[in-house]
């Protein structure tokens, strides 16, 4: 089928699903048993590392509320992002699909990460079905608080993709900018722009003081109270960004952490989570509310130690497909339903929150497209584990896969020698010869394979000649071949920059159409993210 025909068929299928959802909504259908379905809270952090939680071994133990949440629910030590960068991982969470399926990737150079800065003209395609849009079929009211990051042009607005309310920004709190060649990033309440970061919503870059987390907390608390008063099931997507550099915290938390400014931000987040869970208990709706806490990708070690978190024992950080870039803190909490004090070794993914959310609402996933997310309810409610692979992409390139205890790397790459020479290091203090490479190294014929149970830091690849390596390879190869044979990539959304949008580029890149020029002719510093 021609690409145009595929696109038309996809749009037609999405339209059919939307009609079905409208009919379900009119009929007032909810959970399968007719009772009001549970509320759903997804608490998504930004660049928070696996090792930032006390329950995962952070020695300063400055996350008492999150640690208590884990003690009262289920901890997932083997939970993964769908991508080592913000935009693609958020697209995957809300669609239940690998970013390459929804177009959240670039073809501008093999294994290039990409996201949606203000110059990118792409975003979430209209034929993608997002979790809040589907939840309407069960009568849910949905709100996003914080960072959207799935496109800034009007057609990508979250209220056009299922959300009923929004307070936050289409991008992260980058800046401040000069407001002439490049304006500061806007903040929205629903359809209205209510100000800009560093202006109406100040952030003191020098001290790290900002009141944003408190604003986001109050938005969450108010939304929960309103929906409970109206007796409506709700979906709250609390996507705050205080732990993304430049990190920030409000005045009462600044200077209170043993971990510096980043720790201050984590302490404020932990306090906010405690207040949200406390409200659910005070309103006596905790037993009808499923809460999941996690992060969009690993800690940004390039910003550490002052502006970045900890990935614990794992290799490298954000932007890489090593464990530190993709393994996330993860906690499920549902008092009275999820037994307290559980540790689940289910191999999980951000995409599973899409499928799990639909299951909670008594809805089935769309049947007209590939869905990569797994329903986590059997794992958290009954302890049942499901075998499944986890695929890791950078750009349009399959970098690695995990199956069981084994992780195979088909390509290795951290960042270029040029960037590294300028002090940009995605793996500070973690050089592993032949693994943390600064050139793109191909291993598709003989992948590097690690046993994550014995070697979670990915420091000792199995010997190619060993029986264990050959057995692992025999298990992984057909899984990867089947995946690649069936994969239909979406139209890439992150290729095209329009310099007229913001009239800004990194120094030396001003006259380059850097998303349209052949990649081999573009200096490394001109790629996004630079």
Coordinates of C-alpha atoms in Angstrom, one line a residue:
X1 CA 0.0 0.0 0.0
X2 CA 1.3 3.4 -0.9
X3 CA 2.3 5.8 2.0
X4 CA -0.6 8.1 1.1
X5 CA -3.0 5.3 1.3
X6 CA -1.6 4.1 4.6
X7 CA -2.0 7.6 6.0
X8 CA -5.6 7.9 4.7
X9 CA -6.5 4.5 6.2
X10 CA -4.9 5.5 9.5
X11 CA -6.9 8.7 9.7
X12 CA -10.1 6.8 8.8
X13 CA -9.5 4.3 11.5
X14 CA -8.8 7.0 14.0
X15 CA -12.1 8.7 13.0
X16 CA -14.0 5.5 13.5
X17 CA -12.5 5.1 17.0
X18 CA -13.5 8.7 17.8
X19 CA -17.1 7.9 16.8
X20 CA -17.1 4.8 19.0
X21 CA -15.8 6.9 21.9
X22 CA -18.4 9.5 21.4
X23 CA -21.2 6.9 21.5
X24 CA -19.7 5.3 24.6
X25 CA -19.5 8.7 26.3
X26 CA -23.1 9.5 25.5
X27 CA -24.1 6.2 26.8
X28 CA -22.3 6.9 30.1
X29 CA -20.4 3.6 30.1
X30 CA -17.6 3.3 32.6
X31 CA -16.0 0.3 34.2
X32 CA -17.0 -3.2 33.0
X33 CA -18.9 -4.0 36.2
X34 CA -21.0 -0.8 36.0
X35 CA -19.4 0.8 39.0
X36 CA -17.6 4.2 38.8
X37 CA -14.2 3.4 37.5
X38 CA -11.1 4.3 39.6
X39 CA -9.5 7.7 39.2
X40 CA -6.0 7.6 37.6
X41 CA -3.1 9.8 38.6
X42 CA 0.2 9.6 36.6
X43 CA 2.9 11.5 38.3
X44 CA 5.7 12.0 35.7
X45 CA 8.9 13.6 36.7
X46 CA 11.4 15.1 34.3
X47 CA 15.0 13.7 34.2
X48 CA 14.7 12.2 37.6
X49 CA 17.0 9.2 38.0
X50 CA 16.4 5.7 39.4
X51 CA 18.9 6.4 42.2
X52 CA 17.1 9.6 43.4
X53 CA 14.7 7.7 45.7
X54 CA 15.7 6.6 49.2
X55 CA 13.8 3.4 48.6
X56 CA 16.2 2.7 45.7
X57 CA 19.3 3.4 47.9
X58 CA 19.9 7.1 47.8
X59 CA 21.9 7.6 51.0
X60 CA 20.6 11.0 52.1
X61 CA 17.0 9.5 52.3
X62 CA 15.3 12.7 51.5
X63 CA 12.2 11.2 49.8
X64 CA 10.2 10.0 52.8
X65 CA 6.8 10.4 51.1
X66 CA 7.9 8.5 48.0
X67 CA 9.5 5.9 50.2
X68 CA 6.2 5.5 52.1
X69 CA 4.3 5.3 48.9
X70 CA 6.5 2.4 47.9
X71 CA 6.0 0.8 51.3
X72 CA 2.3 1.1 50.9
X73 CA 2.2 -0.1 47.3
X74 CA 4.4 -1.8 44.7
X75 CA 8.0 -0.9 43.7
X76 CA 9.1 -1.6 40.2
X77 CA 12.9 -1.9 40.1
X78 CA 12.9 -2.9 36.4
X79 CA 10.8 -0.2 34.8
X80 CA 11.9 1.6 31.6
X81 CA 11.3 4.7 29.6
X82 CA 10.3 4.3 26.0
X83 CA 13.1 6.6 24.9
X84 CA 16.1 8.4 26.6
X85 CA 14.7 11.9 25.8
X86 CA 11.6 13.9 26.9
X87 CA 9.3 14.3 23.9
X88 CA 9.5 10.7 22.5
X89 CA 9.0 9.2 25.9
X90 CA 5.9 11.3 26.6
X91 CA 4.4 10.5 23.2
X92 CA 4.9 6.8 24.0
X93 CA 3.3 7.1 27.4
X94 CA 0.2 8.7 26.1
X95 CA -0.2 6.5 23.0
X96 CA 1.1 3.2 24.3
X97 CA 3.3 3.0 21.3
X98 CA 7.0 3.1 20.5
X99 CA 8.0 6.7 19.4
X100 CA 9.0 5.4 16.0
X101 CA 5.5 4.3 15.4
X102 CA 4.0 7.7 16.2
X103 CA 6.7 9.7 14.3
X104 CA 8.5 11.0 17.4
X105 CA 12.0 10.6 15.9
X106 CA 14.3 12.1 13.3
X107 CA 15.9 10.7 10.2
X108 CA 18.6 13.4 10.3
X109 CA 21.5 11.2 11.0
X110 CA 21.6 7.6 12.4
X111 CA 20.8 7.3 16.1
X112 CA 20.2 11.1 16.5
X113 CA 18.0 12.0 19.5
X114 CA 15.4 14.6 18.8
X115 CA 12.7 16.4 20.7
X116 CA 10.4 19.4 20.2
X117 CA 12.1 22.7 20.8
X118 CA 10.3 25.8 19.6
X119 CA 11.8 25.6 16.1
X120 CA 10.4 22.1 15.4
X121 CA 7.2 22.3 13.4
X122 CA 6.1 18.7 14.1
X123 CA 4.1 17.2 16.9
X124 CA 1.7 14.5 17.9
X125 CA -0.1 13.3 14.7
X126 CA -3.9 13.7 14.6
X127 CA -4.4 10.0 13.9
X128 CA -2.7 9.0 17.1
X129 CA -5.2 8.1 19.9
X130 CA -4.1 9.4 23.3
X131 CA -5.0 8.0 26.7
X132 CA -7.3 11.0 27.7
X133 CA -9.1 10.8 24.4
X134 CA -9.9 7.1 24.9
X135 CA -10.8 7.6 28.6
X136 CA -13.7 9.9 27.6
X137 CA -15.4 6.7 26.6
X138 CA -15.7 5.8 30.3
X139 CA -16.7 9.3 31.4
X140 CA -13.4 10.5 32.6
X141 CA -12.5 14.2 32.9
X142 CA -8.7 14.7 32.2
X143 CA -6.2 17.4 33.1
X144 CA -2.5 17.9 32.3
X145 CA -0.5 19.9 34.7
X146 CA 3.0 20.9 33.5
X147 CA 5.0 20.0 30.5
X148 CA 3.3 18.8 27.3
X149 CA 6.2 18.6 24.9
X150 CA 4.3 17.0 22.0
X151 CA 4.3 20.0 19.7
X152 CA 3.7 23.7 20.2
X153 CA 1.7 24.6 17.1
X154 CA -2.1 25.0 17.5
X155 CA -3.0 21.6 16.0
X156 CA -1.0 19.9 18.7
X157 CA -2.6 21.6 21.7
X158 CA -3.4 19.0 24.4
X159 CA -7.1 20.1 24.5
X160 CA -7.3 18.9 20.8
X161 CA -6.0 15.5 21.9
X162 CA -8.4 14.5 24.7
X163 CA -7.5 16.7 27.7
X164 CA -10.2 18.8 29.1
X165 CA -7.9 21.2 31.1
X166 CA -4.3 22.3 31.0
X167 CA -2.1 24.4 33.1
X168 CA 1.5 24.4 32.0
X169 CA 3.7 24.8 29.0
X170 CA 4.2 23.2 25.6
X171 CA 7.9 23.0 26.4
X172 CA 10.4 22.9 29.3
X173 CA 11.4 26.0 31.2
X174 CA 14.4 26.8 29.0
X175 CA 15.7 30.3 29.0
X176 CA 15.7 33.1 29.8
X177 CA 15.8 34.4 26.2
X178 CA 16.0 38.0 24.9
X179 CA 12.4 38.3 23.8
X180 CA 13.5 39.9 20.6
X181 CA 15.2 37.2 18.4
X182 CA 13.7 34.5 20.7
X183 CA 10.8 35.0 23.1
X184 CA 10.5 33.2 26.4
X185 CA 8.4 30.1 26.5
X186 CA 4.7 30.5 27.1
X187 CA 2.5 29.1 29.9
X188 CA -1.1 28.2 29.2
X189 CA -4.3 27.8 31.1
X190 CA -6.4 25.8 28.8
X191 CA -6.5 27.7 25.5
X192 CA -5.2 31.0 26.9
X193 CA -1.6 32.0 27.2
X194 CA -1.4 33.4 30.7
X195 CA 2.3 34.4 30.7
X196 CA 5.8 33.3 30.1
X197 CA 8.6 31.7 32.0
X198 CA 11.0 34.2 33.6
X199 CA 8.4 36.9 33.3
X200 CA 4.9 36.3 34.8
X201 CA 6.3 33.0 36.0
X202 CA 9.7 34.0 37.3
X203 CA 12.7 31.6 37.7
X204 CA 15.8 32.9 39.3
X205 CA 18.6 31.1 37.5
X206 CA 21.2 32.3 39.9
X207 CA 19.5 31.1 43.1
X208 CA 17.2 28.5 41.7
X209 CA 14.1 30.0 43.3
X210 CA 10.8 29.5 41.5
X211 CA 7.3 28.9 42.8
X212 CA 6.3 26.7 39.9
X213 CA 6.1 23.4 41.8
X214 CA 3.8 25.0 44.3
X215 CA 1.6 26.3 41.5
X216 CA 1.5 22.8 39.9
X217 CA 0.7 21.3 43.2
X218 CA -2.2 23.6 43.8
X219 CA -3.6 22.9 40.3
X220 CA -3.5 19.2 41.1
X221 CA -5.2 19.6 44.5
X222 CA -7.9 21.9 43.1
X223 CA -8.7 19.5 40.2
X224 CA -9.0 16.5 42.5
X225 CA -11.4 18.4 44.8
X226 CA -13.6 19.6 42.0
X227 CA -13.9 16.2 40.4
X228 CA -14.6 14.5 43.7
X229 CA -17.3 17.1 44.5
X230 CA -18.9 16.4 41.0
X231 CA -18.5 12.7 41.5
X232 CA -16.7 12.2 38.2
X233 CA -13.9 9.8 37.5
X234 CA -10.8 11.7 36.6
X235 CA -7.4 11.3 34.9
X236 CA -4.7 13.7 36.2
X237 CA -1.4 13.8 34.3
X238 CA 1.0 15.7 36.6
X239 CA 4.0 16.3 34.4
X240 CA 6.2 18.7 36.3
X241 CA 9.7 19.7 35.4
X242 CA 11.6 21.0 38.5
X243 CA 14.3 18.4 38.2
X244 CA 15.1 19.3 34.6
X245 CA 18.0 21.8 34.3
X246 CA 17.9 24.6 35.2
X247 CA 16.5 23.0 38.4
X248 CA 14.4 25.0 40.7
X249 CA 12.6 25.0 44.0
X250 CA 10.5 27.4 46.1
X251 CA 12.1 29.4 48.9
X252 CA 11.1 27.1 51.8
X253 CA 13.0 24.2 50.2
X254 CA 16.1 26.0 48.9
X255 CA 19.2 25.1 50.8
X256 CA 17.5 22.2 52.7
X257 CA 19.0 19.2 50.9
X258 CA 22.3 17.5 51.4
X259 CA 22.3 17.1 47.6
X260 CA 22.4 20.8 46.7
X261 CA 19.9 22.6 44.5
X262 CA 18.8 19.4 42.7
X263 CA 18.1 17.8 46.0
X264 CA 16.1 20.8 47.0
X265 CA 13.9 20.2 43.9
X266 CA 13.5 16.6 44.8
X267 CA 12.5 17.4 48.4
X268 CA 9.8 19.8 47.2
X269 CA 8.5 17.1 44.7
X270 CA 8.5 14.6 47.5
X271 CA 6.6 16.9 49.8
X272 CA 4.1 17.6 47.0
X273 CA 3.5 13.9 46.3
X274 CA 2.8 13.5 50.0
X275 CA 0.2 16.3 49.9
X276 CA -1.5 14.8 46.9
X277 CA -1.7 11.3 48.5
X278 CA -2.8 12.9 51.7
X279 CA -5.7 14.7 50.0
X280 CA -6.9 11.5 48.4
X281 CA -7.0 9.9 51.8
X282 CA -8.7 12.9 53.4
X283 CA -11.4 12.8 50.7
X284 CA -11.7 9.1 51.3
X285 CA -11.1 8.3 47.6
X286 CA -7.6 6.7 47.9
X287 CA -9.1 3.3 47.6
X288 CA -10.7 4.3 44.3
X289 CA -7.6 6.0 42.9
X290 CA -4.7 4.3 41.1
X291 CA -1.5 6.4 41.4
X292 CA 1.7 5.7 39.5
X293 CA 5.0 7.7 40.0
X294 CA 7.8 7.5 37.5
X295 CA 10.1 9.7 35.3
X296 CA 10.4 10.4 31.5
X297 CA 14.0 9.3 31.2
X298 CA 17.1 8.8 33.2
X299 CA 19.0 11.5 35.1
X300 CA 20.8 14.1 33.0
X301 CA 24.4 13.3 34.1
X302 CA 25.5 16.0 31.6
X303 CA 24.1 18.5 34.2
X304 CA 25.4 16.8 37.3
X305 CA 26.4 17.2 40.0
X306 CA 24.7 20.5 40.7
X307 CA 21.8 20.3 38.2
X308 CA 21.4 16.5 37.7
X309 CA 20.3 13.5 39.6
X310 CA 21.5 9.9 40.2
X311 CA 21.1 6.8 38.1
X312 CA 22.3 4.6 41.0
X313 CA 24.4 1.7 39.8
X314 CA 23.5 2.0 36.2
X315 CA 25.6 3.1 33.2
X316 CA 25.5 6.6 31.7
X317 CA 22.4 8.8 31.7
X318 CA 19.8 10.7 29.7
X319 CA 20.2 10.6 25.9
X320 CA 21.8 7.1 26.0
X321 CA 20.2 3.7 25.8
X322 CA 22.4 2.3 28.5
X323 CA 20.5 1.5 31.7
X324 CA 21.1 4.9 33.3
X325 CA 19.4 6.6 30.4
X326 CA 16.2 4.4 30.3
X327 CA 15.7 2.7 33.7
X328 CA 13.3 4.7 35.8
X329 CA 12.1 5.0 39.4
X330 CA 8.5 3.5 39.4
X331 CA 5.9 3.1 42.2
X332 CA 2.3 2.0 41.9
X333 CA -0.1 2.9 44.8
X334 CA -3.7 1.9 45.3
X335 CA -4.7 1.3 48.9
X336 CA -7.0 -1.6 49.5
X337 CA -6.3 -3.0 46.1
X338 CA -2.5 -3.2 45.7
X339 CA -1.0 -5.2 48.6
X340 CA 1.4 -3.1 50.6
X341 CA 5.2 -3.7 50.5
X342 CA 5.4 -5.5 47.2
X343 CA 8.4 -5.5 44.8
X344 CA 7.4 -6.5 41.3
X345 CA 10.1 -7.7 38.9
X346 CA 7.8 -7.3 36.0
X347 CA 9.8 -5.8 33.1
X348 CA 7.8 -2.5 32.7
X349 CA 7.6 0.4 30.4
X350 CA 6.1 3.9 30.3
X351 CA 3.9 2.6 27.4
X352 CA 2.3 0.2 29.9
X353 CA 0.6 3.2 31.6
X354 CA -1.5 3.7 28.5
X355 CA -2.7 0.1 28.5
X356 CA -3.1 -0.1 32.3
X357 CA -5.1 3.1 32.3
X358 CA -7.5 1.7 29.7
X359 CA -7.8 -1.5 31.7
X360 CA -8.7 0.4 34.9
X361 CA -11.4 2.2 33.0
X362 CA -12.8 -1.1 31.6
X363 CA -11.8 -0.2 28.0
X364 CA -9.9 -2.2 25.5
X365 CA -6.9 -0.8 23.6
X366 CA -7.5 0.2 19.9
X367 CA -7.4 -2.8 17.7
X368 CA -6.5 -1.0 14.5
X369 CA -2.8 -0.3 15.4
X370 CA 0.1 -1.9 17.1
X371 CA 0.1 -1.2 20.9
X372 CA 3.3 -1.9 22.7
X373 CA 2.1 -1.3 26.2
X374 CA 1.3 -4.1 28.6
X375 CA -1.4 -4.1 31.2
X376 CA 0.3 -4.0 34.6
X377 CA -2.7 -4.9 36.7
X378 CA -2.0 -8.6 36.7
X379 CA 1.5 -7.9 38.1
X380 CA 0.4 -5.5 40.8
X381 CA -2.9 -7.1 41.8
X382 CA -2.0 -10.8 41.4
X383 CA 1.8 -10.9 41.2
X384 CA 1.6 -12.5 37.7
X385 CA 4.7 -11.7 35.5
X386 CA 4.6 -11.5 31.7
X387 CA 7.5 -12.2 29.5
X388 CA 8.1 -9.4 27.0
X389 CA 10.9 -7.6 25.2
X390 CA 11.8 -4.0 25.7
X391 CA 13.1 -2.2 22.6
X392 CA 15.3 0.9 22.9
X393 CA 15.6 3.4 20.0
X394 CA 17.6 6.5 19.4
X395 CA 16.1 8.4 16.4
X396 CA 15.3 5.8 13.8
X397 CA 17.8 3.3 15.0
X398 CA 17.1 0.2 17.2
X399 CA 20.0 0.5 19.6
X400 CA 19.3 -2.4 22.1
X401 CA 16.7 -4.8 23.4
X402 CA 16.1 -6.5 26.8
X403 CA 14.6 -9.9 27.0
X404 CA 14.5 -11.5 30.4
X405 CA 17.8 -10.9 32.2
X406 CA 19.7 -10.2 28.9
X407 CA 20.3 -6.9 27.2
X408 CA 21.7 -6.9 23.7
X409 CA 23.3 -3.7 22.2
X410 CA 23.2 -3.5 18.4
X411 CA 24.8 -0.1 18.3
X412 CA 26.8 1.7 21.0
X413 CA 27.2 5.5 21.2
X414 CA 27.1 8.1 23.9
X415 CA 27.9 11.4 22.1
X416 CA 30.5 12.6 19.6
X417 CA 34.1 13.3 20.2
X418 CA 33.5 16.9 19.3
X419 CA 30.9 17.3 22.0
X420 CA 33.0 15.3 24.5
X421 CA 36.0 17.5 23.8
X422 CA 33.8 20.5 24.7
X423 CA 33.0 19.0 28.1
X424 CA 29.6 17.5 27.2
X425 CA 29.7 14.0 28.8
X426 CA 26.7 11.7 29.0
X427 CA 28.6 9.2 31.1
X428 CA 30.9 11.2 33.5
X429 CA 33.4 8.9 35.3
X430 CA 32.0 5.8 33.6
X431 CA 34.2 5.0 30.7
X432 CA 33.8 1.3 29.7
X433 CA 36.1 0.4 26.8
X434 CA 34.3 -0.6 23.7
X435 CA 30.9 0.2 25.3
X436 CA 30.6 3.9 26.0
X437 CA 31.9 4.8 22.6
X438 CA 32.1 8.3 21.1
X439 CA 31.7 7.1 17.6
X440 CA 28.6 5.1 16.4
X441 CA 29.7 1.5 16.6
X442 CA 27.7 -1.2 14.9
X443 CA 27.2 -4.6 16.6
X444 CA 24.3 -5.9 14.6
X445 CA 26.1 -9.2 13.6
X446 CA 27.5 -9.9 17.1
X447 CA 25.6 -7.7 19.6
X448 CA 27.2 -6.9 22.9
X449 CA 25.1 -8.9 25.5
X450 CA 25.0 -8.2 29.2
X451 CA 23.3 -10.2 32.0
X452 CA 21.6 -7.4 33.9
X453 CA 21.1 -9.5 37.0
X454 CA 24.8 -10.1 37.5
X455 CA 26.0 -6.9 35.8
X456 CA 23.4 -4.1 36.0
X457 CA 26.1 -1.6 35.3
X458 CA 26.7 -3.1 31.8
X459 CA 30.5 -3.3 32.3
X460 CA 31.2 -6.9 31.3
X461 CA 29.8 -8.1 28.0
X462 CA 29.4 -11.9 27.7
X463 CA 32.1 -13.7 25.8
X464 CA 31.1 -14.3 22.2
X465 CA 32.4 -17.8 22.5
X466 CA 30.5 -18.7 25.6
X467 CA 27.5 -21.1 25.6
X468 CA 25.6 -18.4 27.6
X469 CA 26.1 -15.8 24.9
X470 CA 25.0 -18.2 22.1
X471 CA 21.9 -19.3 24.0
X472 CA 21.0 -15.6 24.7
X473 CA 21.5 -14.7 21.1
X474 CA 19.3 -17.5 19.9
X475 CA 16.5 -16.2 22.1
X476 CA 16.9 -12.6 21.2
X477 CA 17.4 -12.9 17.4
X478 CA 14.0 -14.1 16.3
X479 CA 12.3 -11.5 18.7
X480 CA 14.2 -8.7 17.0
X481 CA 13.6 -10.0 13.5
X482 CA 9.9 -10.3 14.1
X483 CA 9.7 -6.8 15.5
X484 CA 11.6 -5.2 12.6
X485 CA 9.7 -7.2 10.0
X486 CA 6.3 -5.9 11.4
X487 CA 7.4 -2.4 12.2
X488 CA 5.7 0.4 10.2
X489 CA 7.5 3.7 11.2
X490 CA 5.3 6.8 11.4
X491 CA 6.0 10.0 9.4
X492 CA 8.9 11.6 11.2
X493 CA 7.7 14.6 13.1
X494 CA 11.1 15.9 14.4
X495 CA 12.9 16.4 11.1
X496 CA 11.8 19.9 10.1
X497 CA 12.9 23.2 11.7
X498 CA 11.4 26.5 10.6
X499 CA 14.0 29.1 11.5
X500 CA 11.3 31.8 10.9
X501 CA 9.4 30.5 13.9
X502 CA 12.0 31.8 16.4
X503 CA 14.9 33.2 14.3
X504 CA 17.5 31.6 16.5
X505 CA 20.2 29.0 16.2
X506 CA 23.4 28.0 18.1
X507 CA 26.3 30.2 17.3
X508 CA 27.7 29.4 13.9
X509 CA 24.5 27.7 12.8
X510 CA 22.4 30.7 12.1
X511 CA 22.2 30.3 8.3
X512 CA 21.8 26.5 8.3
X513 CA 18.4 24.9 7.8
X514 CA 19.8 22.3 10.1
X515 CA 16.8 20.0 9.9
X516 CA 16.7 20.1 6.2
X517 CA 20.4 20.1 5.2
X518 CA 22.0 16.6 4.6
X519 CA 23.2 15.5 8.1
X520 CA 26.8 14.8 7.0
X521 CA 27.3 18.5 6.1
X522 CA 26.0 19.9 9.4
X523 CA 28.4 20.5 12.3
X524 CA 27.7 18.5 15.4
X525 CA 26.9 21.6 17.5
X526 CA 24.0 22.4 15.1
X527 CA 22.0 19.2 15.8
X528 CA 19.1 19.2 18.3
X529 CA 19.6 18.9 21.1
X530 CA 22.8 20.8 20.9

